Each structure stands twice: as structure tokens, then as C-alpha cells.
Short mmCIF file of C-alpha atoms and ligand atoms in Angstrom, two decimals:
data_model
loop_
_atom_site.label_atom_id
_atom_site.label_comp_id
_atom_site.label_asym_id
_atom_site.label_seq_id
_atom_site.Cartn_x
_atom_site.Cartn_y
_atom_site.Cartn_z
CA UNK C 1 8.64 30.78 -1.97
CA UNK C 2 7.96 30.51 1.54
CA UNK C 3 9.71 27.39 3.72
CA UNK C 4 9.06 25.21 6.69
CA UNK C 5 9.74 22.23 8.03
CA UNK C 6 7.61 19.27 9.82
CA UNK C 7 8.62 17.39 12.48
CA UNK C 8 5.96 14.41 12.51
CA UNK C 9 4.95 14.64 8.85
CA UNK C 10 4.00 10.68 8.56
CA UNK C 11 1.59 11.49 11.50
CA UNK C 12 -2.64 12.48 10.81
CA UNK C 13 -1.56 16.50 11.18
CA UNK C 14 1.38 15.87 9.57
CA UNK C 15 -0.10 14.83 6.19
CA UNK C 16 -2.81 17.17 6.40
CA UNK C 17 -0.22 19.95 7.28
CA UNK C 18 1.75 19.13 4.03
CA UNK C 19 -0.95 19.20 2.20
CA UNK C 20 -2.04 22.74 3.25
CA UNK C 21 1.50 24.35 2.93
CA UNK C 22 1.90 22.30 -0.70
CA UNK C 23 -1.48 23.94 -1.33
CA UNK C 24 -0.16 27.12 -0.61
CA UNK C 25 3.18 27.17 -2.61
CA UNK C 26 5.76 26.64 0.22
CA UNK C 27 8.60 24.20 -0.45
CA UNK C 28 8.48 21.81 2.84
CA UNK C 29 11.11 19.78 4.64
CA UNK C 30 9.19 16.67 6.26
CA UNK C 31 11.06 15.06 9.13
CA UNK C 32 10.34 11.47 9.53
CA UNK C 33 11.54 8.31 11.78
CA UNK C 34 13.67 5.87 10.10
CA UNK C 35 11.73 2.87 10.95
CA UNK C 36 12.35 -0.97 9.81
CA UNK C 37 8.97 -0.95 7.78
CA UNK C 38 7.54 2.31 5.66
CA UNK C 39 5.62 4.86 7.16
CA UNK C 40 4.95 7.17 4.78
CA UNK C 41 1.90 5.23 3.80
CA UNK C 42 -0.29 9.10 4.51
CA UNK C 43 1.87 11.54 2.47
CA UNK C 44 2.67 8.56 -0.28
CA UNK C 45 0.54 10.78 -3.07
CA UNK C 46 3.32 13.44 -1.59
CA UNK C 47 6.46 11.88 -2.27
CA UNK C 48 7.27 12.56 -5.90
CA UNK C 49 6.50 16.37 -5.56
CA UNK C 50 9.30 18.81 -6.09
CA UNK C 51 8.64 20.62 -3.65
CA UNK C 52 8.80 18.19 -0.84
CA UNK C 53 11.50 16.66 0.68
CA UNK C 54 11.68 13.91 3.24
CA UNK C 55 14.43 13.77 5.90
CA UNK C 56 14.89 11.37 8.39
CA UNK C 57 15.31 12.58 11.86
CA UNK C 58 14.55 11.55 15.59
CA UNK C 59 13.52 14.80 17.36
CA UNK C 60 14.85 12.42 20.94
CA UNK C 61 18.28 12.99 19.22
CA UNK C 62 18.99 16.54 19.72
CA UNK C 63 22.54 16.43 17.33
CA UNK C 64 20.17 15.02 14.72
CA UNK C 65 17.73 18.25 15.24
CA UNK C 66 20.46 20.41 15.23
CA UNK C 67 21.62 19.04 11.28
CA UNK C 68 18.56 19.36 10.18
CA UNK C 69 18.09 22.61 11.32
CA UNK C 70 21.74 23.68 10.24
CA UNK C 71 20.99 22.47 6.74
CA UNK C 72 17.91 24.73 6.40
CA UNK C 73 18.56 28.38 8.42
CA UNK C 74 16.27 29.92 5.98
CA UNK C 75 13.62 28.11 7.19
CA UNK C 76 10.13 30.44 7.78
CA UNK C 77 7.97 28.19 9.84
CA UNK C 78 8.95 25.32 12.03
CA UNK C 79 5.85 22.98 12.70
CA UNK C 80 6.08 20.24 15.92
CA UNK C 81 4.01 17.83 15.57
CA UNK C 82 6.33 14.65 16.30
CA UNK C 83 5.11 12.83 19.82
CA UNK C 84 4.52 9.65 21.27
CA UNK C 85 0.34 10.64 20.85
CA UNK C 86 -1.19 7.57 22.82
CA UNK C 87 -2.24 8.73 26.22
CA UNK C 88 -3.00 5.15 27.12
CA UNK C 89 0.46 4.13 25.84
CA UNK C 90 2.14 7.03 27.78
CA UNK C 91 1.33 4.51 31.24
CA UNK C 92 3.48 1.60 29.74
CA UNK C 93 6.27 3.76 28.10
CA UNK C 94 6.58 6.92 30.49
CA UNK C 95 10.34 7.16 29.82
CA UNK C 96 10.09 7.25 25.99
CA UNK C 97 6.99 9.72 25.86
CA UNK C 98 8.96 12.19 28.15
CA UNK C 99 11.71 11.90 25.85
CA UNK C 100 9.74 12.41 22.45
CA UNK C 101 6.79 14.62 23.44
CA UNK C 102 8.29 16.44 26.28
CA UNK C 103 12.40 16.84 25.51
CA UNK C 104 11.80 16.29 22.09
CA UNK C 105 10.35 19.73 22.01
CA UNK C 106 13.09 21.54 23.90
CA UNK C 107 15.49 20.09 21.82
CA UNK C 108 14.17 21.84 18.42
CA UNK C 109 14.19 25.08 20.48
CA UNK C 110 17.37 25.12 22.15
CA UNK C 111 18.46 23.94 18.22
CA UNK C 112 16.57 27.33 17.09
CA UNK C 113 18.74 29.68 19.56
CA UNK C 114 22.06 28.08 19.13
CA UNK C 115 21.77 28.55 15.92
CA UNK C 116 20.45 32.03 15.76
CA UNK C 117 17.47 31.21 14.06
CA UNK C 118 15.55 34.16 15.69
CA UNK C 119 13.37 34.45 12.02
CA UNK C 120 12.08 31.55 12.00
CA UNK C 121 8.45 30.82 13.59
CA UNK C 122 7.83 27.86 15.66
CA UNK C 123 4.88 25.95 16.73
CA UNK C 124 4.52 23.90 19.53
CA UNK C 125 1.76 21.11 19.28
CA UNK C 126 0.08 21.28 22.71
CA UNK C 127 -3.06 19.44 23.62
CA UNK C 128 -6.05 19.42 25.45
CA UNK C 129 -5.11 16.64 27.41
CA UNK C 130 -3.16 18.89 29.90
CA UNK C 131 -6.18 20.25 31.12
CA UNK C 132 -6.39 16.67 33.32
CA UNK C 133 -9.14 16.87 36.02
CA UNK C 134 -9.33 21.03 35.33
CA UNK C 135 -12.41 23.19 34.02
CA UNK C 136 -13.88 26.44 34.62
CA UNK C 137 -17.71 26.89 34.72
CA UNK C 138 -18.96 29.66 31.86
CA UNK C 139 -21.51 32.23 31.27
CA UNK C 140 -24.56 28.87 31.14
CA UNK C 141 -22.81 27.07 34.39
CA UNK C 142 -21.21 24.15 32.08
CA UNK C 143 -17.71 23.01 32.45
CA UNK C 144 -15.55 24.77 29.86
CA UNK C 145 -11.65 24.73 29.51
CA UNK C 146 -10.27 28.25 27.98
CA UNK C 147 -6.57 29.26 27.87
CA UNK C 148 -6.61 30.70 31.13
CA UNK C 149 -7.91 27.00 32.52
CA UNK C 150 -5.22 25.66 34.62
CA UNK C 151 -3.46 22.93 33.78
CA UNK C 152 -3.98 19.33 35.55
CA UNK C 153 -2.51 16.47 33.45
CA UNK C 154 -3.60 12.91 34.18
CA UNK C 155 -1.34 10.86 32.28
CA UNK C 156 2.80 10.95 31.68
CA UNK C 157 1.59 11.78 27.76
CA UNK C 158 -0.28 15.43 29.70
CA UNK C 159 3.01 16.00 31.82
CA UNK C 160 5.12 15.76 28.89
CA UNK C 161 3.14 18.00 26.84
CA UNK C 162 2.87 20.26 29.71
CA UNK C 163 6.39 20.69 30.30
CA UNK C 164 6.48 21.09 25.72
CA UNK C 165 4.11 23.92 26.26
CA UNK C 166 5.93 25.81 29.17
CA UNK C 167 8.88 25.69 27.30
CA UNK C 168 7.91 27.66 24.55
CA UNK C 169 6.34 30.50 26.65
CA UNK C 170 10.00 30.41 28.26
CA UNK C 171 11.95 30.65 25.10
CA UNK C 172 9.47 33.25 23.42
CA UNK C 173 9.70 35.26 26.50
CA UNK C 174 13.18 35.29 27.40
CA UNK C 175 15.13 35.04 23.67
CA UNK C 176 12.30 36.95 21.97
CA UNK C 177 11.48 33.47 19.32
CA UNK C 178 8.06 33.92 17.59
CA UNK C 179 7.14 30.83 19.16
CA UNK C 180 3.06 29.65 19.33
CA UNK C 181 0.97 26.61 21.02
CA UNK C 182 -1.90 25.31 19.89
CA UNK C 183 -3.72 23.62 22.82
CA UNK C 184 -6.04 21.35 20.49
CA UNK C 185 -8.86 19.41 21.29
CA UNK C 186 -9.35 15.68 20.15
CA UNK C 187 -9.61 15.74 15.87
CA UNK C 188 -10.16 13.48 13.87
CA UNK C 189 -10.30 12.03 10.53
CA UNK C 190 -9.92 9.06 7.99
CA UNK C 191 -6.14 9.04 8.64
CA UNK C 192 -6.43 9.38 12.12
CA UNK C 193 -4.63 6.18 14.16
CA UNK C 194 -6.40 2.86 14.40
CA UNK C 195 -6.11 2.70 18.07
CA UNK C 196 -7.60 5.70 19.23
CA UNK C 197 -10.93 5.33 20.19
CA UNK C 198 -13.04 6.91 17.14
CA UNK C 199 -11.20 5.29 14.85
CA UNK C 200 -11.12 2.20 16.06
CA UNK C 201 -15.17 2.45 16.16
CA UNK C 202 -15.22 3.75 12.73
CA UNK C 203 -12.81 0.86 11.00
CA UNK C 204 -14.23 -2.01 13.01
CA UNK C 205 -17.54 -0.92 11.52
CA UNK C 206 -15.67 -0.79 8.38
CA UNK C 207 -14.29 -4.29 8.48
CA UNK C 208 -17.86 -5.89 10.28
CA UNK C 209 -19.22 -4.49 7.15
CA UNK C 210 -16.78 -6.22 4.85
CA UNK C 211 -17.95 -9.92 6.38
CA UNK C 212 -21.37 -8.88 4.95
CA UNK C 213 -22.37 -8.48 9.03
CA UNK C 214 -21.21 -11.72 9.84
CA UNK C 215 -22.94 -13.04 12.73
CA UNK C 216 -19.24 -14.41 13.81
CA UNK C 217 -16.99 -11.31 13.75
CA UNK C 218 -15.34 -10.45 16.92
CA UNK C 219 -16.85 -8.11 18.70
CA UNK C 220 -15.73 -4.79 19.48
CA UNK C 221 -13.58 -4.50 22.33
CA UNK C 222 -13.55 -1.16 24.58
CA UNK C 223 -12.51 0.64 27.26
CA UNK C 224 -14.47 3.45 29.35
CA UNK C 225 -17.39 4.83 27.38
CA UNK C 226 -18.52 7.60 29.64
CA UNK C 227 -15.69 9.96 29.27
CA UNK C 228 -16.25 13.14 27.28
CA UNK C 229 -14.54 14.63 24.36
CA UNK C 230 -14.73 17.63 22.31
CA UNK C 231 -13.88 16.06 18.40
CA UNK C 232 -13.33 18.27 15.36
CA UNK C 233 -11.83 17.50 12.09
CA UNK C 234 -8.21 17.19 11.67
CA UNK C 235 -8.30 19.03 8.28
CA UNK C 236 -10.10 22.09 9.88
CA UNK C 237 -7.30 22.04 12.84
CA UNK C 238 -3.94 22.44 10.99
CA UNK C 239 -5.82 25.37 9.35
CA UNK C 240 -5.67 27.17 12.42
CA UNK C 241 -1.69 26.15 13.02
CA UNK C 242 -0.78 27.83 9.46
CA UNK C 243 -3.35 30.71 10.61
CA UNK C 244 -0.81 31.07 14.40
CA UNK C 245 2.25 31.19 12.67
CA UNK C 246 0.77 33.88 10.17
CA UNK C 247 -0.01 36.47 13.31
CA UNK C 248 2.69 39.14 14.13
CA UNK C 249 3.28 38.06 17.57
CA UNK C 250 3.25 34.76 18.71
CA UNK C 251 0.61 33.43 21.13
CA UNK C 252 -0.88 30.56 22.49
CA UNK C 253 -4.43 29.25 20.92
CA UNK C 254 -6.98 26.65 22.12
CA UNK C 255 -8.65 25.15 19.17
CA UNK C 256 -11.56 23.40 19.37
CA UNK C 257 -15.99 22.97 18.61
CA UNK C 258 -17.39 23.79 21.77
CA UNK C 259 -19.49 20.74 21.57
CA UNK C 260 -18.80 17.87 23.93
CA UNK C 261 -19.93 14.02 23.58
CA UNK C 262 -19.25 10.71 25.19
CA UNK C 263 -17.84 7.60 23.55
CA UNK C 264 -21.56 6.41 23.90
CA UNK C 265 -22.19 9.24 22.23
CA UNK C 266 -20.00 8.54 19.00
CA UNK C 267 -21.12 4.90 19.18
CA UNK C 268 -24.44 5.72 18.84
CA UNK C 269 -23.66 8.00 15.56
CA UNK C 270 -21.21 5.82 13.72
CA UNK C 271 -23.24 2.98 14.29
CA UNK C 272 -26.38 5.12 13.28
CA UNK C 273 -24.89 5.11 10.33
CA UNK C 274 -24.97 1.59 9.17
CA UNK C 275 -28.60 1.80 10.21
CA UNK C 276 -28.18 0.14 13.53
CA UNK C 277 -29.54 1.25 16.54
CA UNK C 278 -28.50 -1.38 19.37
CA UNK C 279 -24.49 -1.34 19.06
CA UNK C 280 -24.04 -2.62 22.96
CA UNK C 281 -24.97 -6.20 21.78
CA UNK C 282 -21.85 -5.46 19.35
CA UNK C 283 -19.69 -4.00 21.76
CA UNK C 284 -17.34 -5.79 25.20
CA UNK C 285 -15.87 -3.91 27.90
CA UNK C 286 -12.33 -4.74 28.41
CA UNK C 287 -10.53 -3.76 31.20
CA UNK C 288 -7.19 -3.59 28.64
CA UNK C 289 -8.27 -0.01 27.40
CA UNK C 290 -9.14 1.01 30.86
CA UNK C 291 -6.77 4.14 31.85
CA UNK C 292 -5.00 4.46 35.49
CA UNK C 293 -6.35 7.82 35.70
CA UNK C 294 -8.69 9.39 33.25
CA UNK C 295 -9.51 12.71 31.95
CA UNK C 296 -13.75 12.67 32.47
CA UNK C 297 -14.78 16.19 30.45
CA UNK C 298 -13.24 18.09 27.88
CA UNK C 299 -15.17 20.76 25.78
CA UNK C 300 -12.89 24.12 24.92
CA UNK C 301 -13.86 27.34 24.43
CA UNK C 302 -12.01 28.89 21.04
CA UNK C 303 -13.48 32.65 21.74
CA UNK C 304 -10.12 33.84 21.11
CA UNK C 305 -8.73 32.36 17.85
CA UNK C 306 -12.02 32.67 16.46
CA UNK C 307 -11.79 36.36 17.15
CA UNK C 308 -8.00 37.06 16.23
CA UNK C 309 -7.08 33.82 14.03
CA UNK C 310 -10.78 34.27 12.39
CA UNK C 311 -10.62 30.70 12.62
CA UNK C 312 -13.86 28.17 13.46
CA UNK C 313 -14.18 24.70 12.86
CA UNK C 314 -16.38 23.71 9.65
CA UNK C 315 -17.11 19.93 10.24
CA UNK C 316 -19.43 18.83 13.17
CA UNK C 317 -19.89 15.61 14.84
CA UNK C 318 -22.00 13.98 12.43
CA UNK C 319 -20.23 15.20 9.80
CA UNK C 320 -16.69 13.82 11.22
CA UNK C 321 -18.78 10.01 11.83
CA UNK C 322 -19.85 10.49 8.30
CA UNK C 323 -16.13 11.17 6.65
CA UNK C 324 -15.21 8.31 8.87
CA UNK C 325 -17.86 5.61 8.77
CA UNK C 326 -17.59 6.14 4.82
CA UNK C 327 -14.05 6.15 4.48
CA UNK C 328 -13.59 2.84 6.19
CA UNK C 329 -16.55 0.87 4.69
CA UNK C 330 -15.25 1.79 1.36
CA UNK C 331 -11.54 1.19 1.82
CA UNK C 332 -9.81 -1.33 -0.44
CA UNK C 333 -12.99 -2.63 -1.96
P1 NAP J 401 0.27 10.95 15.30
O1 NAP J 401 -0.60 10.56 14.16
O2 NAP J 401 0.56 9.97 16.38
O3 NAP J 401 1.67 11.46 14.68
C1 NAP J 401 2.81 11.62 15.47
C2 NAP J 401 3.99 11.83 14.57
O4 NAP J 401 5.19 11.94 15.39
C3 NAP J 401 4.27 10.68 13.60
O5 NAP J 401 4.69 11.21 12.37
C4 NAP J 401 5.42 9.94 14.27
O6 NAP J 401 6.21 9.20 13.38
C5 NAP J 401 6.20 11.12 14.81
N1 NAP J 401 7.21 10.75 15.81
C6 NAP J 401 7.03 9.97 16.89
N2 NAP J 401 8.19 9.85 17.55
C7 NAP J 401 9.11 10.59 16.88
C8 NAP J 401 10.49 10.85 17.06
N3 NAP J 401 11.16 10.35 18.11
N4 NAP J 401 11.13 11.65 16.17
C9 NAP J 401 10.46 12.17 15.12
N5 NAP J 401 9.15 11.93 14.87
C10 NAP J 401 8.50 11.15 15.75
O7 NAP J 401 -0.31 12.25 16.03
P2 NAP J 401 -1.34 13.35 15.46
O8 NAP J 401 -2.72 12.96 15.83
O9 NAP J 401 -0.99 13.66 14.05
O10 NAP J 401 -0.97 14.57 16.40
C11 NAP J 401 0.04 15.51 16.00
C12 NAP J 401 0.56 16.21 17.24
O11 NAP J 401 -0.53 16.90 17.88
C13 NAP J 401 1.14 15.29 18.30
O12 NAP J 401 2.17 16.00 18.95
C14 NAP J 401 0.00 15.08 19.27
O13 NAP J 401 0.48 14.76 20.55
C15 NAP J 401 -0.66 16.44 19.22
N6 NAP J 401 -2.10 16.48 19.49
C16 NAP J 401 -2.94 15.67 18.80
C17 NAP J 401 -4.31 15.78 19.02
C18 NAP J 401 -5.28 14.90 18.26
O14 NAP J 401 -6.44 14.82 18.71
N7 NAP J 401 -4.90 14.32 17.14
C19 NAP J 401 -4.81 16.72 19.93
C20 NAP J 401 -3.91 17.54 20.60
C21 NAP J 401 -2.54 17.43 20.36
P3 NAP J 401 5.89 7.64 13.01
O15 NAP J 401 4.98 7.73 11.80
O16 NAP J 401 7.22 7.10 12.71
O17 NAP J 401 5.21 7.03 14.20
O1 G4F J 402 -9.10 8.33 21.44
P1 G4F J 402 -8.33 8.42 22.69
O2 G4F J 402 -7.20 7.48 22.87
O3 G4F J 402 -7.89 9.93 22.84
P2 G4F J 402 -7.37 10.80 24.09
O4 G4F J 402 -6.91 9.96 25.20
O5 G4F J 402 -8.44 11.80 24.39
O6 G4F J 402 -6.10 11.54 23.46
C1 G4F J 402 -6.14 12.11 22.16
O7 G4F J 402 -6.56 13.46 22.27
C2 G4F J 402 -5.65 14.31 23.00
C3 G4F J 402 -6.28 15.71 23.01
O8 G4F J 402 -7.12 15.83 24.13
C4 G4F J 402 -4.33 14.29 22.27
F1 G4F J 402 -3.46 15.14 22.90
C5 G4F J 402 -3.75 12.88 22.25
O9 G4F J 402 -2.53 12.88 21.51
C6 G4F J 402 -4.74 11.98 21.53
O10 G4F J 402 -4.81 12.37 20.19
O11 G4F J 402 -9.32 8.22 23.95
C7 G4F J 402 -10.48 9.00 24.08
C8 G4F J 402 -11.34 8.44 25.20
C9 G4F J 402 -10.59 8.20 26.52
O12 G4F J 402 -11.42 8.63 27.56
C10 G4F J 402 -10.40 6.69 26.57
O13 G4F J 402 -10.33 6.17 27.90
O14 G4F J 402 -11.81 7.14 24.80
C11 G4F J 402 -11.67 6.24 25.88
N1 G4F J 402 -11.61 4.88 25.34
C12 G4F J 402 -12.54 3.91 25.57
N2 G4F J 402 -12.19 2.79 24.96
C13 G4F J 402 -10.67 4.36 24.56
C14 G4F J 402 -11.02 3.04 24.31
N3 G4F J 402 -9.54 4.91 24.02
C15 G4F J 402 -8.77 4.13 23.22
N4 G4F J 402 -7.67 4.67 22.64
N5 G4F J 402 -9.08 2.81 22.97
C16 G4F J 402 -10.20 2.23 23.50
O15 G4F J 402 -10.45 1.05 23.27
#
């Protein structure tokens, strides 16, 4: 039976993860937080299996990485998914995101070669967000971001990662660990976090709907609407993590649709979906959830894990709004 362990497993890739790796017969470590309330409200129908086991750990706390580690050598894949995740967050708390998404990430793989762990696979979560202000132009003259784009982060969340994703081309390259990064774009889901922007479309609609449309329901409140973003299904994505780890040599992978859309864009869909056409009235700007510096266009090109991870994304856009939309008019009633 095949092993691994997840660092982040209360997160949206983190319960998908676990579900793919229970699906496939490994026994999995999950490392979570201890936190004052529970948060282990997205792996809860995962918590009686025998073949899970929860462990709390603070990947900031690199003696605490280290035990975990040292109580599981035999481990055969090592999954990173634990970060401070908010970009818009990353502005108020720099210090802590470098910490979690940035040190956090060097401390698992300096654990990995002090221990000797040179068998066990390891992958980074990286993100599209490093890209920044960066594109290249393809074959049709539209802005595309490959893995040869450079990098230009925008936010402490992009540096973090940045420095994350450097870090395991250094330790793959000079102590030999089979060590991959997935640069993904934006996914999605019904377990993805209230207060990034699609979900917090999707349950407002959700909860509007639960007033019966009341006239009196406070209205949605936003930030900018113009950027783009290239969404996919979170389900589809940790597909293509498993699918990284799986390859003989490690390598680093941008996953993503190749379709790009505005936040108008996904308003116009989600609220499509309730049959209404004229969200704006619906819908105030709030300088709040207004950025310092933003990150205008993202749409990825995944040419090469679709031809050497045979991987492609099966949900589209309007298949995403529909999981969504549905998932959150439906909850609890
Ligand atoms: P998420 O829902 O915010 O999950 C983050 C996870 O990290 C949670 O389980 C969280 O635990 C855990 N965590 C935070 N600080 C920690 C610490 N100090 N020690 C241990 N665990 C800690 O994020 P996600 O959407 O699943 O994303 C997974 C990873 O992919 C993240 O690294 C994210 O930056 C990256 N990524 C995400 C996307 C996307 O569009 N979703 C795209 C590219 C890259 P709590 O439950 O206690 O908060
Ligand atoms: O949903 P978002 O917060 O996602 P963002 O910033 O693209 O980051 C997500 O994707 C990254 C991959 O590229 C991940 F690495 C990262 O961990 C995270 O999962 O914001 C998307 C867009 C931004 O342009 C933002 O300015 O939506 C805009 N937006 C407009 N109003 C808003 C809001 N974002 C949030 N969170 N809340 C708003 O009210």
C-alpha cells in the first residue's frame, strides 16, 4: 500500500487530494493546524477511515515538520499544499504569509534531506499568481503564460510562492530529490473558500436565494471586476498533482483551461443561472476588496502536461458556475 502525507489537508485541494489517494488505496497522513475551533469540517466524511490519519502540525514550525516526517520515513509522496492562500490577505499579513507559504516550504525540504528521505517524492504547490504583470504573446497574438513565462509577482502571497517554487528546483537539482511544482491556475469548487471571489458570488446567490429574493438582502459587495482569470475545477487539478508525482523524473507543470474570463464574466454566468440577467443592480463596488497592486490577465497554456501528464481539464466555465450555483442554493435546506 502506497503512502503520503498532506500538508494542508483541511484546505479545498486538500480534501479533494484525500479523496483521490483514499480512492486509490494509499494509506494517508493529513497534516492539519491545531486551531481553537474545528476545521476539519471538508474531510469530516474522512475521519473515521482506517486508512487516514490526522496529525496536527504547523509547517512555520520546522521541529514540528521534522517529527512528522521522522515518524513516517517510508513515506512515498509528500503533497504541499499548506499556505496562507489569500492574495488580498497577503497585503495585511506579509510577515505570516512569508513564513507559511514561502519558509513553510523550505522547511519540509530541508526536513526531507536531513533526514535522508531521498525516496520520497515531493510536490510543491506553486501558483499562477507568480506570473504578476508577465505574459508571452502565442501562435493567435493573445497573452498566454507557459512555464517558460517569467515570473513577476504582484503581491507578498506571489513572492512567497516564488521563492516556494525556486526552492524546489534548488533542492531537486543539487541533492537529486524527486521534487515537482505545479504552477496552477485559479480552481474552483463547492468547497472552495468563502472569500475568494467566485465563491463568494456563488454563496451570496445561494443565501439571496434562501430569503425567497428578498427585496432587502444586502447587496453584494465587490472589489475590481475587470481582472481576468483562467478557472478550472479543483477536482480535475489535484488529478494532475497525483499524475506529477507518478512521472520518473520530477518536473515542473502549469495546469490550467486555456480559457480566460473576467469577474464580469462569472457574474454574468452564476447569476444567469438563477435566471437573472441584470446582476449590477445587485452588486456595490467597495474599495475594501480593492488590491494595492493587481494581477490584470491570467490564461495558461498546459501544452506540456497535457502531452506528458496526459492530463486536461474536464469541467468548463459553465460547468464550474453550475457545480457552484447548485451547491450553494441547495445547502442546508
Ligand atoms: P486553502 O483552501 O486556503 O487551504 C490551505 C491549507 O493550508 C489549509 O488546510 C490550511 O489550514 C493550511 N495551512 C495554513 N497555514 C498552515 C500552517 N502554518 N501549517 C499547516 N497548515 C497550514 O487553499 P487551496 O485553495 O486548497 O490551495 C492549496 C494550495 O494551492 C495552497 O498552497 C495555495 O496557495 C495553492 N494554490 C491554490 C490555487 C487555487 O486556485 N485554489 C491556485 C494555485 C495555487 P486551515 O484549515 O487551518 O486554515
Ligand atoms: O478569488 P481571488 O481572491 O483569487 P486570486 O487573487 O486570483 O488568487 C487565487 O488564485 C491564485 C492562482 O492564480 C492562487 F494562487 C491563490 O491562492 C488564490 O487561490 O481573486 C480573483 C480576482 C482578483 O483580481 C480580485 O481583485 O477577483 C478580484 N476580486 C474582485 N472582488 C475579488 C473581489 N477577490 C476577492 N477575493 N474578493 C472580492 O470581493
Amino acid at each position: 500500500m502506497k503512502k503520503a502525507i498532506i500538508f494542508g489537508v483541511t484546505g479545498q485541494d486538500g480534501s479533494h487530494l484525500l479523496d483521490l489517494l483514499l480512492s486509490k488505496g494509499y494509506e494517508v497522513i493529513g497534516v492539519a493546524r491545531r486551531c481553537s475551533v474545528d476545521t476539519s469540517e471538508r474531510i469530516k466524511n474522512r475521519l473515521e477511515c482506517p486508512h487516514f490519519n490526522l496529525v496536527h502540525g504547523d509547517i512555520t514550525d520546522a521541529s514540528s515538520v521534522m517529527n512528522i516526517l521522522r515518524n513516517n520515513e517510508d513515506v512515498d509522496e509528500i503533497y504541499n499544499l499548506a499556505a496562507q492562500s489569500h492574495v488580498g490577505v497577503s497585503f495585511k499579513q506579509p510577515g505570516l504569509t512569508w513564513d507559511i507559504t514561502g519558509k513553510g516550504c523550505f522547511n519540509i525540504l530541508q526536513s526531507i534531506v536531513d533526514l535522508g528521505m531521498f525516496g520520497s517524492r515531493f510536490y510543491q504547490a506553486s501558483s499562477s499568481e507568480m506570473f504578476g504583470d508577465s505574459y508571452d504573446i502565442d501562435k493567435d497574438g493573445e497573452k498566454v503564460q507557459n512555464e517558460n513565462t517569467k515570473f513577476l509577482p504582484q503581491s507578498p502571497y506571489a513572492i512567497a510562492k516564488c521563492a516556494a517554487h525556486y526552492a524546489v528546483r534548488l533542492f531537486r537539482e543539487a541533492y537529486g530529490l524527486h521534487a515537482s511544482a505545479g504552477i496552477l491556475f485559479n480552481h474552483e469548487g463547492e468547497r472552495r473558500g468563502e472569500t475568494f471571489v467566485t465563491r463568494k458570488i456563488t454563496k451570496w446567490i445561494g443565501d439571496w436565494h434562501k430569503t425567497g429574493y428578498d427585496k432587502n438582502f444586502p447587496k453584494l459587495r465587490l472589489g475590481n471586476l475587470e481582472a481576468f482569470r483562467d478557472w478550472g475545477y479543483a477536482g480535475d487539478y489535484v488529478r494532475a498533482m497525483w499524475l506529477m508525482l507518478q512521472q520518473e523524473q520530477p518536473d515542473d507543470y502549469v495546469i490550467c483551461t486555456g480559457k480566460t474570463h473576467t469577474i464580469r464574466e462569472f457574474l454574468d454566468c452564476a447569476f444567469g443561472h438563477i435566471g437573472i440577467e441584470d446582476w449590477e443592480e445587485h452588486v456595490v463596488i467597495d474599495p475594501e476588496f480593492y488590491r494595492p497592486a493587481e494581477v490584470d490577465y491570467l490564461r495558461g497554456d498546459c501544452s506540456k502536461a497535457k502531452e506528458k501528464l496526459e492530463w486536461e481539464p474536464e469541467c468548463n466555465l459553465e460547468d464550474l458556475v453550475k457545480i457552484m450555483v447548485e451547491h450553494d442554493v441547495n445547502a442546508n435546506i
